[in-house]
Short mmCIF file of C-alpha atoms in Angstrom, two decimals:
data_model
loop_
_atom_site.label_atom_id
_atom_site.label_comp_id
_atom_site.label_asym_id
_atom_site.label_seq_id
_atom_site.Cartn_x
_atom_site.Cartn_y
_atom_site.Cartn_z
CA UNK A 1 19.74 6.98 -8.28
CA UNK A 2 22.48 7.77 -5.31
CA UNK A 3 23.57 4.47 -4.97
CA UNK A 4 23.39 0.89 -6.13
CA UNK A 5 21.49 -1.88 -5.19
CA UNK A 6 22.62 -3.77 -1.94
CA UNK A 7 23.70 -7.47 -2.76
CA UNK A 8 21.15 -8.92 -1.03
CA UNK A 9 21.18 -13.47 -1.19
CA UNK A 10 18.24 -14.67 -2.96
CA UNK A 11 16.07 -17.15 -0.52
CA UNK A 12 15.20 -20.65 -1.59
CA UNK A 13 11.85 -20.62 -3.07
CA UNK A 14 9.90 -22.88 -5.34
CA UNK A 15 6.23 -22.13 -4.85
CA UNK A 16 4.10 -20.74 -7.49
CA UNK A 17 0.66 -19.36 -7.49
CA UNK A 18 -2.03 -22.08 -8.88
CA UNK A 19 -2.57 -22.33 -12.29
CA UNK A 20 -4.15 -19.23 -13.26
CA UNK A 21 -4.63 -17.56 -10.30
CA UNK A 22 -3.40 -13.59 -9.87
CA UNK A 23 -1.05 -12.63 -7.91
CA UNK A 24 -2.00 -9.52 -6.37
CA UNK A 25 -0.30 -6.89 -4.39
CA UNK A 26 -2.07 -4.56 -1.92
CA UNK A 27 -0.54 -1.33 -0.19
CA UNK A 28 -2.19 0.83 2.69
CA UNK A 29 -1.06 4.27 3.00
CA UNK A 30 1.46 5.55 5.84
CA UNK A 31 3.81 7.56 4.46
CA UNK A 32 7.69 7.22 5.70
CA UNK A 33 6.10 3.22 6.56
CA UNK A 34 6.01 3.20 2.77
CA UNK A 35 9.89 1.43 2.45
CA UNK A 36 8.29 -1.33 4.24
CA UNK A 37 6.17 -2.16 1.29
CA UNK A 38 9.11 -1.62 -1.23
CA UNK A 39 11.22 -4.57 0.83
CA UNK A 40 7.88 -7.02 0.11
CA UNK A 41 8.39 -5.96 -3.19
CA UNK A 42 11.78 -6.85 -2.95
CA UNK A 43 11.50 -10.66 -1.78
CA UNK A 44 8.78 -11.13 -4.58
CA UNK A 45 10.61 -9.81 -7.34
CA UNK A 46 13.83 -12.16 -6.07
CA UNK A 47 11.59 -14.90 -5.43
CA UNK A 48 9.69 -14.28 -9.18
CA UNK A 49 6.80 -13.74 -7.98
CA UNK A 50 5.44 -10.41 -9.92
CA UNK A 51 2.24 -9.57 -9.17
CA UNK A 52 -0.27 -9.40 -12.07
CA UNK A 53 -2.81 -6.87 -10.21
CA UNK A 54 -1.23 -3.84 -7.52
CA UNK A 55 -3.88 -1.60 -5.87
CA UNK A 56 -2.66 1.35 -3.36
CA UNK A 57 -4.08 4.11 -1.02
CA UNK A 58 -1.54 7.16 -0.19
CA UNK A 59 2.33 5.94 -0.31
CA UNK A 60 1.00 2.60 -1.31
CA UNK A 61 -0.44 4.21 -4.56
CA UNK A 62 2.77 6.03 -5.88
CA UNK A 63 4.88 2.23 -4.92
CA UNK A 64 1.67 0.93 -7.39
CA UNK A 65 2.20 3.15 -9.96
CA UNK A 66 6.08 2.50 -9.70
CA UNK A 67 5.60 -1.27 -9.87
CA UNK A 68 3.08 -1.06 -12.85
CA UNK A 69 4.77 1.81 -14.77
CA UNK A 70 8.09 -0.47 -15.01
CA UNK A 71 9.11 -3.58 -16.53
CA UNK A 72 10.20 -6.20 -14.63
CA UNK A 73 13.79 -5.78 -15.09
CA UNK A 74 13.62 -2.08 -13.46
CA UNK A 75 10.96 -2.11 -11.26
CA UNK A 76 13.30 -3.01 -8.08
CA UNK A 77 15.85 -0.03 -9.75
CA UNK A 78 12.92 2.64 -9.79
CA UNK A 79 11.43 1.98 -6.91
CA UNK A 80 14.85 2.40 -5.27
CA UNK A 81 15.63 5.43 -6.72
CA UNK A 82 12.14 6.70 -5.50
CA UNK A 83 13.04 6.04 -2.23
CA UNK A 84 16.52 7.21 -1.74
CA UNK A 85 15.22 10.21 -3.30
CA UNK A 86 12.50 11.63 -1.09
CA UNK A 87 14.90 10.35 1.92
CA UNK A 88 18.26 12.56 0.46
CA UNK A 89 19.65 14.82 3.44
CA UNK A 90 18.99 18.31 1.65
CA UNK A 91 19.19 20.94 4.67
CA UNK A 92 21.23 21.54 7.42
CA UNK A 93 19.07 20.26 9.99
CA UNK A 94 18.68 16.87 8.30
CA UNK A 95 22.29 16.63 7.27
CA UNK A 96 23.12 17.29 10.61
CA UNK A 97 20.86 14.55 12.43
CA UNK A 98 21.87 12.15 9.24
CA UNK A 99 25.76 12.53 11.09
CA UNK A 100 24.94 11.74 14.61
CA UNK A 101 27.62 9.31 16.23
CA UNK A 102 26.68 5.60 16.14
CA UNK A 103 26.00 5.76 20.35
CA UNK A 104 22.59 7.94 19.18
CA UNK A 105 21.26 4.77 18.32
CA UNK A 106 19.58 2.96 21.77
CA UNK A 107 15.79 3.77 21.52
CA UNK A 108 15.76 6.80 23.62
CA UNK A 109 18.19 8.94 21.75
CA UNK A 110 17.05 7.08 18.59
CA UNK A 111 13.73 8.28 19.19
CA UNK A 112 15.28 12.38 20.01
CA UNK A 113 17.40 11.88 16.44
CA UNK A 114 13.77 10.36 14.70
CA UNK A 115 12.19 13.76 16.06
CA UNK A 116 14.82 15.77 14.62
CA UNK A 117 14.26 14.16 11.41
CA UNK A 118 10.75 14.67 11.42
CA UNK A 119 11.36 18.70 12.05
CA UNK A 120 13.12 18.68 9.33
CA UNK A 121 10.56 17.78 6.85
CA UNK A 122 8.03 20.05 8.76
CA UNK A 123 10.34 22.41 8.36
CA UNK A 124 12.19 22.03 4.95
CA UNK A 125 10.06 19.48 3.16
CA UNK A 126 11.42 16.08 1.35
CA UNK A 127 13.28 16.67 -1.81
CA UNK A 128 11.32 15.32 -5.10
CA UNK A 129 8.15 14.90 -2.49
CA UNK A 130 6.72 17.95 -1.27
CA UNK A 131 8.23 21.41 -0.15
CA UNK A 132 6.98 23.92 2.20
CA UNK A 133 4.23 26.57 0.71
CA UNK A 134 5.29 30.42 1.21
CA UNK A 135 3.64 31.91 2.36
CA UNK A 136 2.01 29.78 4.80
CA UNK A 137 -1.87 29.13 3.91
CA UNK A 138 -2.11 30.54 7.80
CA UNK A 139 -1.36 34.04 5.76
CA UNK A 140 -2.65 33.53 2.79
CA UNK A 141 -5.49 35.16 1.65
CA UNK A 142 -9.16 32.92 0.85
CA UNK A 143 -8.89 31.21 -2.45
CA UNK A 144 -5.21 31.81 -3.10
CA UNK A 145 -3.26 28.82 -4.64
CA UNK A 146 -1.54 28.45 -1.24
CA UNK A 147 -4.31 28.69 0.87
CA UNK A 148 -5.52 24.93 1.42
CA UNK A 149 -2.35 22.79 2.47
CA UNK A 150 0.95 23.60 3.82
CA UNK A 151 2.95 21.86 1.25
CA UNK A 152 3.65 21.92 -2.61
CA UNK A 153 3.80 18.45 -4.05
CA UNK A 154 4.99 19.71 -7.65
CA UNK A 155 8.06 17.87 -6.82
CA UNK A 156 5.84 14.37 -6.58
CA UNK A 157 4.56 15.22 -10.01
CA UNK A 158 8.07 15.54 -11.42
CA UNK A 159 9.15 12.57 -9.98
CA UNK A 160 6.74 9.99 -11.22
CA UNK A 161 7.05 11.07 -14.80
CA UNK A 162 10.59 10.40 -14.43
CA UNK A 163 10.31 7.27 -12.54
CA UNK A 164 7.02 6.09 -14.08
CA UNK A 165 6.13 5.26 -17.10
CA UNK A 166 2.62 5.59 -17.59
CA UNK A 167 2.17 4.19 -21.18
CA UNK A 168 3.31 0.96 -19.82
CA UNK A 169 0.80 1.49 -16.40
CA UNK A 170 -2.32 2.02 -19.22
CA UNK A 171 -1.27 -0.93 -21.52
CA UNK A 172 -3.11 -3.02 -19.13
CA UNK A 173 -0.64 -5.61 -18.83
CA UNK A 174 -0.53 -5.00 -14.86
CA UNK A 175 -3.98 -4.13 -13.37
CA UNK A 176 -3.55 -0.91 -11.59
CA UNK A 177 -6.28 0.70 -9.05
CA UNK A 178 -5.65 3.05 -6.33
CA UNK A 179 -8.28 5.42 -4.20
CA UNK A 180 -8.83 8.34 -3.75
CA UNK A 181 -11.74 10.63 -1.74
CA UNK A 182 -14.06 13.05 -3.96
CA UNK A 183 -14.01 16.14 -1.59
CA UNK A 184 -17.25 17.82 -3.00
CA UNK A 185 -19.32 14.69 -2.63
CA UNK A 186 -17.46 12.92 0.10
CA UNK A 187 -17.27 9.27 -1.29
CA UNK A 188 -14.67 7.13 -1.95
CA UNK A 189 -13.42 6.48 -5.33
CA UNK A 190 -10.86 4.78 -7.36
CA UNK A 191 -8.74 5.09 -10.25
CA UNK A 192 -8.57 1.63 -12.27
CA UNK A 193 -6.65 1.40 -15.24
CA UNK A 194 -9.24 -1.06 -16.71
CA UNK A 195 -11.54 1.70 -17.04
CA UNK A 196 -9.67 5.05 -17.50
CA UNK A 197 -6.53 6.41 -18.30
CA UNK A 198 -3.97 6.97 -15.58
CA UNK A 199 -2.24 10.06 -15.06
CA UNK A 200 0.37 11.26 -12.30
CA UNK A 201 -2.59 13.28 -11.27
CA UNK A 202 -4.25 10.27 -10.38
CA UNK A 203 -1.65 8.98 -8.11
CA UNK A 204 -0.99 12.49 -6.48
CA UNK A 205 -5.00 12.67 -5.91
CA UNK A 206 -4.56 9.65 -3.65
CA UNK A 207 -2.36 10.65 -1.85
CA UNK A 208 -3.08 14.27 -0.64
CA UNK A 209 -3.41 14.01 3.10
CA UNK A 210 -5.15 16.97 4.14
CA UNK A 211 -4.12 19.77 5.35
CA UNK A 212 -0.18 18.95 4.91
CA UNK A 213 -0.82 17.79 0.71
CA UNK A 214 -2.90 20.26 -1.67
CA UNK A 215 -5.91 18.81 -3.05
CA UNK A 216 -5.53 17.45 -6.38
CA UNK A 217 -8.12 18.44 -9.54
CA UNK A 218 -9.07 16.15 -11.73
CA UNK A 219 -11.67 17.17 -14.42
CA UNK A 220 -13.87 19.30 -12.47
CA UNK A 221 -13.55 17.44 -8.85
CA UNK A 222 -11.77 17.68 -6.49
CA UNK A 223 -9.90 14.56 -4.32
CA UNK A 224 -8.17 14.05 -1.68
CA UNK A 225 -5.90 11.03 -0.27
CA UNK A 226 -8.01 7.78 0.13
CA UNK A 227 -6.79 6.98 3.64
CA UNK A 228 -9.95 9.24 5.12
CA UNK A 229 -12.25 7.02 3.95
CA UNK A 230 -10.47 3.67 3.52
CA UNK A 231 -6.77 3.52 4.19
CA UNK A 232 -6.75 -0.31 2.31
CA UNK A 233 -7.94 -0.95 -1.21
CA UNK A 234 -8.85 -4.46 -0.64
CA UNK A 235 -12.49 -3.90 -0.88
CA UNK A 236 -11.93 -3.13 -4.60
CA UNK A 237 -10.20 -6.26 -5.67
CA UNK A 238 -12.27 -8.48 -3.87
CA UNK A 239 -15.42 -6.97 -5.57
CA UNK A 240 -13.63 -7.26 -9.35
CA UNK A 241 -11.52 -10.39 -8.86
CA UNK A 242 -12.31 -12.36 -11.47
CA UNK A 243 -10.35 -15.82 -11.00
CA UNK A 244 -8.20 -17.28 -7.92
CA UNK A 245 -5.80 -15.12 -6.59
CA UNK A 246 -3.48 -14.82 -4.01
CA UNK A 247 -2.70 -11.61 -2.23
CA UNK A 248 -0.43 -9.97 -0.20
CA UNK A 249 -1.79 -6.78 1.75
CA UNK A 250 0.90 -5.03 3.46
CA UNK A 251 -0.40 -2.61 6.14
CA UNK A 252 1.73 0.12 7.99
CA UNK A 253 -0.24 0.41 10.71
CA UNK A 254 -1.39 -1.89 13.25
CA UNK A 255 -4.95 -1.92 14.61
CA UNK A 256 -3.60 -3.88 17.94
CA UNK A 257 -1.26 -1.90 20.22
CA UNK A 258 -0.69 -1.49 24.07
CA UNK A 259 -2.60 1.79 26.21
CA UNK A 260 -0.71 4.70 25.85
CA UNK A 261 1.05 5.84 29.04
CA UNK A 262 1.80 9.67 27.56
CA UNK A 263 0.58 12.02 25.24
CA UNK A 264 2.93 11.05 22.68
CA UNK A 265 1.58 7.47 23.03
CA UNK A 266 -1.61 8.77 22.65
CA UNK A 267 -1.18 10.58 19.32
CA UNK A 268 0.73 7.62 17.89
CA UNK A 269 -1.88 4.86 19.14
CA UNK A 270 -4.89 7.36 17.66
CA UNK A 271 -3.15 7.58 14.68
CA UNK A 272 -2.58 3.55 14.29
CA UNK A 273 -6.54 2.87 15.07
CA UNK A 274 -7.85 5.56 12.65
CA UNK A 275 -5.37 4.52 9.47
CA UNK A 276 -5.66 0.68 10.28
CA UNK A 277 -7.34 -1.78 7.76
CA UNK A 278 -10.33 -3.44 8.30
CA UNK A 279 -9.20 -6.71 6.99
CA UNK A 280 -11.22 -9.10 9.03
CA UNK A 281 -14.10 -7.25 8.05
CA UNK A 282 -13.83 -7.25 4.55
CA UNK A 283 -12.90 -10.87 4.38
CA UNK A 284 -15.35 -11.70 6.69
CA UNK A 285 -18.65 -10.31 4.40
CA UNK A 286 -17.01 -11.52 1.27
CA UNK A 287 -16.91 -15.14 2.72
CA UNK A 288 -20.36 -15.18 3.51
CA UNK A 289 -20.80 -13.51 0.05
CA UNK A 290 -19.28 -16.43 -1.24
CA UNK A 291 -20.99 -19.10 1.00
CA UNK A 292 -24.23 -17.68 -0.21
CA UNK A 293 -23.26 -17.23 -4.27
CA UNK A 294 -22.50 -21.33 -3.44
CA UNK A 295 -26.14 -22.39 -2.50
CA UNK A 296 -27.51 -20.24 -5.05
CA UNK A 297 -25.34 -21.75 -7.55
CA UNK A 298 -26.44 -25.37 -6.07
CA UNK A 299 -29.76 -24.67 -5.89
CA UNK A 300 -29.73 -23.89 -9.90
CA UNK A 301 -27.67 -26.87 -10.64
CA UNK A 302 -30.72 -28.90 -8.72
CA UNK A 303 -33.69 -27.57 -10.48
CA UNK A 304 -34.83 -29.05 -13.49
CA UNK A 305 -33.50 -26.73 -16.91
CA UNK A 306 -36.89 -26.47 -18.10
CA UNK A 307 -37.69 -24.46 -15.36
CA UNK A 308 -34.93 -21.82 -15.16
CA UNK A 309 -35.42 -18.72 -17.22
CA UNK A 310 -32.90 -17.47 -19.23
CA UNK A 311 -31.72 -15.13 -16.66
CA UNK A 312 -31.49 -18.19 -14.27
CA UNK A 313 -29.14 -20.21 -16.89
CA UNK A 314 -27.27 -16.35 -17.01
CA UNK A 315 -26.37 -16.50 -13.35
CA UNK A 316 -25.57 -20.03 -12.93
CA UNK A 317 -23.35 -19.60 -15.91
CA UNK A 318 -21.77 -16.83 -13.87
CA UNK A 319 -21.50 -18.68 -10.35
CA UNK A 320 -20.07 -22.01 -12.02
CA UNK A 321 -16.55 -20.93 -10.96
CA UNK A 322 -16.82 -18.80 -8.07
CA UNK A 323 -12.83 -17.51 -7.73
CA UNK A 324 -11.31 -18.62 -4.46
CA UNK A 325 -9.16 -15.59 -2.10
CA UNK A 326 -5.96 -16.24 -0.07
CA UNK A 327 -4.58 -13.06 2.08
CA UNK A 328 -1.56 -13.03 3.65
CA UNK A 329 -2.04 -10.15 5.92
CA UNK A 330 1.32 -8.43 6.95
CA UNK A 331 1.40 -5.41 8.96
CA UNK A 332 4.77 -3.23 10.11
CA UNK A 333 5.70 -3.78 13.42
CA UNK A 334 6.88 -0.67 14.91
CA UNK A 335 9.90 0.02 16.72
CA UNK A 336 9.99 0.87 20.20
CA UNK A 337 11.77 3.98 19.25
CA UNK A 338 8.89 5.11 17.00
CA UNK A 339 6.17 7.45 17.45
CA UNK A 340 3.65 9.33 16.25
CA UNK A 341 5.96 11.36 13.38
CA UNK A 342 6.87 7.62 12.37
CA UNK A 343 4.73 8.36 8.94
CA UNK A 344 6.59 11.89 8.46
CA UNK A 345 10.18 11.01 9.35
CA UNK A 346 11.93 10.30 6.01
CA UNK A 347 15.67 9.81 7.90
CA UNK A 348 17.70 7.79 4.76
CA UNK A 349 18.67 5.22 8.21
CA UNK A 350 14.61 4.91 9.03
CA UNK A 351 14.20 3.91 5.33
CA UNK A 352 16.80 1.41 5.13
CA UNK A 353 15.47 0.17 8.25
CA UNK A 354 11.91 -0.06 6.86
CA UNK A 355 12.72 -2.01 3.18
CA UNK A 356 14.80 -4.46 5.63
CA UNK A 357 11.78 -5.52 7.93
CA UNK A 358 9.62 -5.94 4.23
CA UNK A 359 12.40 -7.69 2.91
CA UNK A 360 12.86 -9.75 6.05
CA UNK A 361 9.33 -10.66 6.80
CA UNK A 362 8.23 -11.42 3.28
CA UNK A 363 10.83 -14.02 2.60
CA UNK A 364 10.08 -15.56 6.19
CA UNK A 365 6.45 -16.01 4.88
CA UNK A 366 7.40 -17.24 1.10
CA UNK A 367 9.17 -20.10 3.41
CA UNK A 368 5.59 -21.05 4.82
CA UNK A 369 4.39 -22.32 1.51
CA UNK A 370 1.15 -24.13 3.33
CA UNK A 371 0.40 -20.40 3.81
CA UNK A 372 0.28 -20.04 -0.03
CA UNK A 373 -2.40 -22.53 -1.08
CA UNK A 374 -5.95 -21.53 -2.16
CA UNK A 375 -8.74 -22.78 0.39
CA UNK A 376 -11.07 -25.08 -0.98
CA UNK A 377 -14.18 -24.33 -3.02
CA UNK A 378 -16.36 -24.29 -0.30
CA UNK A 379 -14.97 -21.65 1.96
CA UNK A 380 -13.97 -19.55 -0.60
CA UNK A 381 -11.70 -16.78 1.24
CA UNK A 382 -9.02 -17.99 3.76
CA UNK A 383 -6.76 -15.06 5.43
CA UNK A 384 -3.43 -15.30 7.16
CA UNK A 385 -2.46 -12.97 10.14
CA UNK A 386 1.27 -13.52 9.44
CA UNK A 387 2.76 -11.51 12.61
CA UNK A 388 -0.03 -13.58 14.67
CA UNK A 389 0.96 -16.84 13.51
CA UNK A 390 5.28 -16.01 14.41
CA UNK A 391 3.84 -15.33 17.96
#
C-alpha cells in the first residue's frame, strides 16, 4: 500500500436494512470508472452497512472479489491498495503527466493531460494490471500465446492472490457471483460461489475485454469479459434472491447523454450506450414477474385444499413469501473533461477523483433514508434513479 487511508468524517447515519433482508452490492464494468465503485464502498463500510451478497462484471468483478475475499476490518485497506496500485506512475510518460503544474487543470488542458495518461497505458501498461505483449499479436504468428490480445494480465493474477483471499470468498459467508462470456458457445455465464469454487481465474475471465485482455481458460472453455453480453449482473440476483433485499447497483456508464458534436464525442457517447445497464428493463419484467407469482399465489390460497394437488400445495408453499426488491440505481456522472479513454486512463489524480464522487454520492443517498425502505408486498420491486431524483 503507498499510502494511508485519507481521514475522511463519518456521516450521520442510523438506517438499517429490514429485518432480514440482504444487503446487496452490484458493480458494472468500466474500467478506470472502477474507483467510483470503491468510494460507494467506502460510505457503506463507514456507515456499517456491509453487504451480505456482491455480484460484478469487468472492474466491478475484481472490487467483488476484493470485498468478499476480506474481512471487514480490511476490506476498505485492500481495496485501497488495489487501487493505488494499478494507478502508480511507473514510466516516464506517466510520471511526467502525473507532474504537470496545477494551471493544467481547467477542462481543456485537463482533458490534453487525461489523453496523455491514457497513452501511457496504451503504451506502457498499468503496473500489477496488465502490460504490453511483445511482440505485438499484429506480428505474431497464428496460435502463438501472444497472438489474441495486446496485453498480458499476469500481473492481475498476482495481484488478487495477494490482495484476495479466496478461502474466505468460498466460505460462503459473502455471496459472490460475477459474469463472464463463454467464447466457443457465445452465452453468458456466471461464476457463483454458491455453486463452485472461485479462483483468480474466475475473476480475470470476467474481465478480459477483447482484444486489449487475453482470453482466460477455464477447464476446457474459453471466456471472455461479461460486459459483451451484459455489462450489469443484476439479472442474476434478481433471479436467485431469496428474501428482501436492498441493493445498490453502481453503473459507470450512463445510458442518457447529449449528441455528440465531434468524433471524439462520438466514440465516447457509443461507448456509454453499448456498456450501459438495462436497469429499467430488468426491473421492469421482474415486477410483472412478481405481480403475476401474487395472483397465482392468491388464487391457491382461494381454492378449496382438497382440490390442490400436491404440486399445487408445493408452489403455494413456495410463493407464500414472495421477497420484495429495492434498487438504488447510481450511475457516474462524467466530467466534462472526460472522453472516450475515460475507462483506460488510470492517472493516480483521475482515481482520487473517481472514489470521491462514490464516496460523495453514496453518503448523499444514505441521507435519503425514505429511499431505503422496501415497497410493499404488492408491488414487489421499487427502483430509485438517484442522479434523476437530485435534478
Amino acid at each position: 500500500m503507498d499510502h494511508p487511508l485519507p481521514h475522511r468524517p463519518h456521516p450521520t447515519t442510523a438506517w438499517q436494512p429490514a429485518e432480514g433482508a440482504r444487503l446487496a452490492l452490484v458493480l458494472q464494468g468500466g474500467g478506470a470508472l472502477g474507483a467510483y465503485q470503491a468510494g460507494v464502498y467506502e460510505a457503506l463500510h463507514e456507515a456499517d452497512l456491509e453487504p451480505d451478497w456482491v455480484c460484478g462484471v469487468s472492474i466491478g468483478a475484481i472490487n467483488c472479489a476484493i470485498i468478499a475475499g476480506n474481512t471487514r476490518d480490511n476490506r476498505l485497506e485492500r481495496l485501497r491498495a488495489f487501487w493505488e496500485r494499478i494507478t502508480a506512475t511507473a514510466n516516464p510518460l506517466a510520471t511526467l503527466t502525473a507532474l504537470l503544474p496545477p494551471w493544467a487543470d481547467g477542462d481543456e488542458m485537463r482533458k490534453a493531460r487525461n489523453a496523455a495518461s491514457a497513452n501511457s497505458t496504451l503504451t506502457f501498461g498499468q503496473p500489477g494490471f496488465f502490460k504490453p505483449n511483445h511482440p505485438s499479436p499484429l506480428f505474431s504468428a497464428r496460435g502463438a500465446a501472444n497472438s489474441t490480445s495486446f496485453y498480458d494480465t499476469a500481473p492481475l493474477r498476482d495481484t488478487l492472490l495477494d490482495l484476495v483471499d479466496f478461502d474466505l470468498l468460498n466460505a460462503g459467508e459473502m455471496r459472490f457471483a460475477v459474469g463472464a462470456v463463454n467464447i466457443g458457445s457465445g452465452n453468458f455465464v456466471y461464476f457463483d460461489n454458491s455453486n463452485r469454487l472461485i479462483t483468480p481465474k474466475h475473476v480475470m475471465a470476467s474481465g478480459a475485454l477483447p482484444p486489449g485482455l487475453p482470453m482466460v481458460r477455464i477447464g476446457t472453455d474459453y471466456f471472455w469479459d461479461g460486459g459483451l453480453v451484459s455489462n450489469t449482473p443484476l439479472q442474476h440476483l434478481m433471479e436467485h434472491v431469496d428474501r428482501d433485499v436492498v441493493v445498490f447497483q453502481v453503473d459507470l456508464f450512463n445510458a442518457h447523454g447529449a449528441i455528440p458534436r465531434d468524433i471524439h464525442d462520438v466514440m465516447s457517447r457509443a461507448k456509454d450506450i453499448q456498456y450501459s445497464s438495462r436497469t429499467r428493463l430488468i426491473t421492469d419484467m421482474f415486477g410483472q414477474i412478481h405481480s403475476l407469482r401474487s395472483k397465482i399465489r392468491d388464487l391457491l390460497d382461494r381454492l378449496p385444499s382438497d382440490l390442490l394437488t400436491a404440486e399445487d400445495r408445493q408452489l403455494q408453499l413456495k410463493l407464500a413469501n414472495l421477497p420484495r426488491a429495492t434498487i438504488l440505481h447510481m450511475i457516474y456522472q462524467q466530467a466534462a473533461y472526460e472522453g472516450q479513454s475515460k475507462d483506460f486512463e488510470f492517472s493516480r489524480a483521475s482515481m482520487e477523483e473517481h472514489w470521491t464522487a462514490g464516496l460523495r454520492d453514496t453518503r448523499a443517498t444514505l441521507r435519503r433514508r425514505e429511499w431505503l425502505d422496501l415497497p410493499d408486498a404488492e408491488s414487489g420491486v421499487l427502483v430509485h434513479d438517484v442522479h434523476q431524483a437530485w435534478q
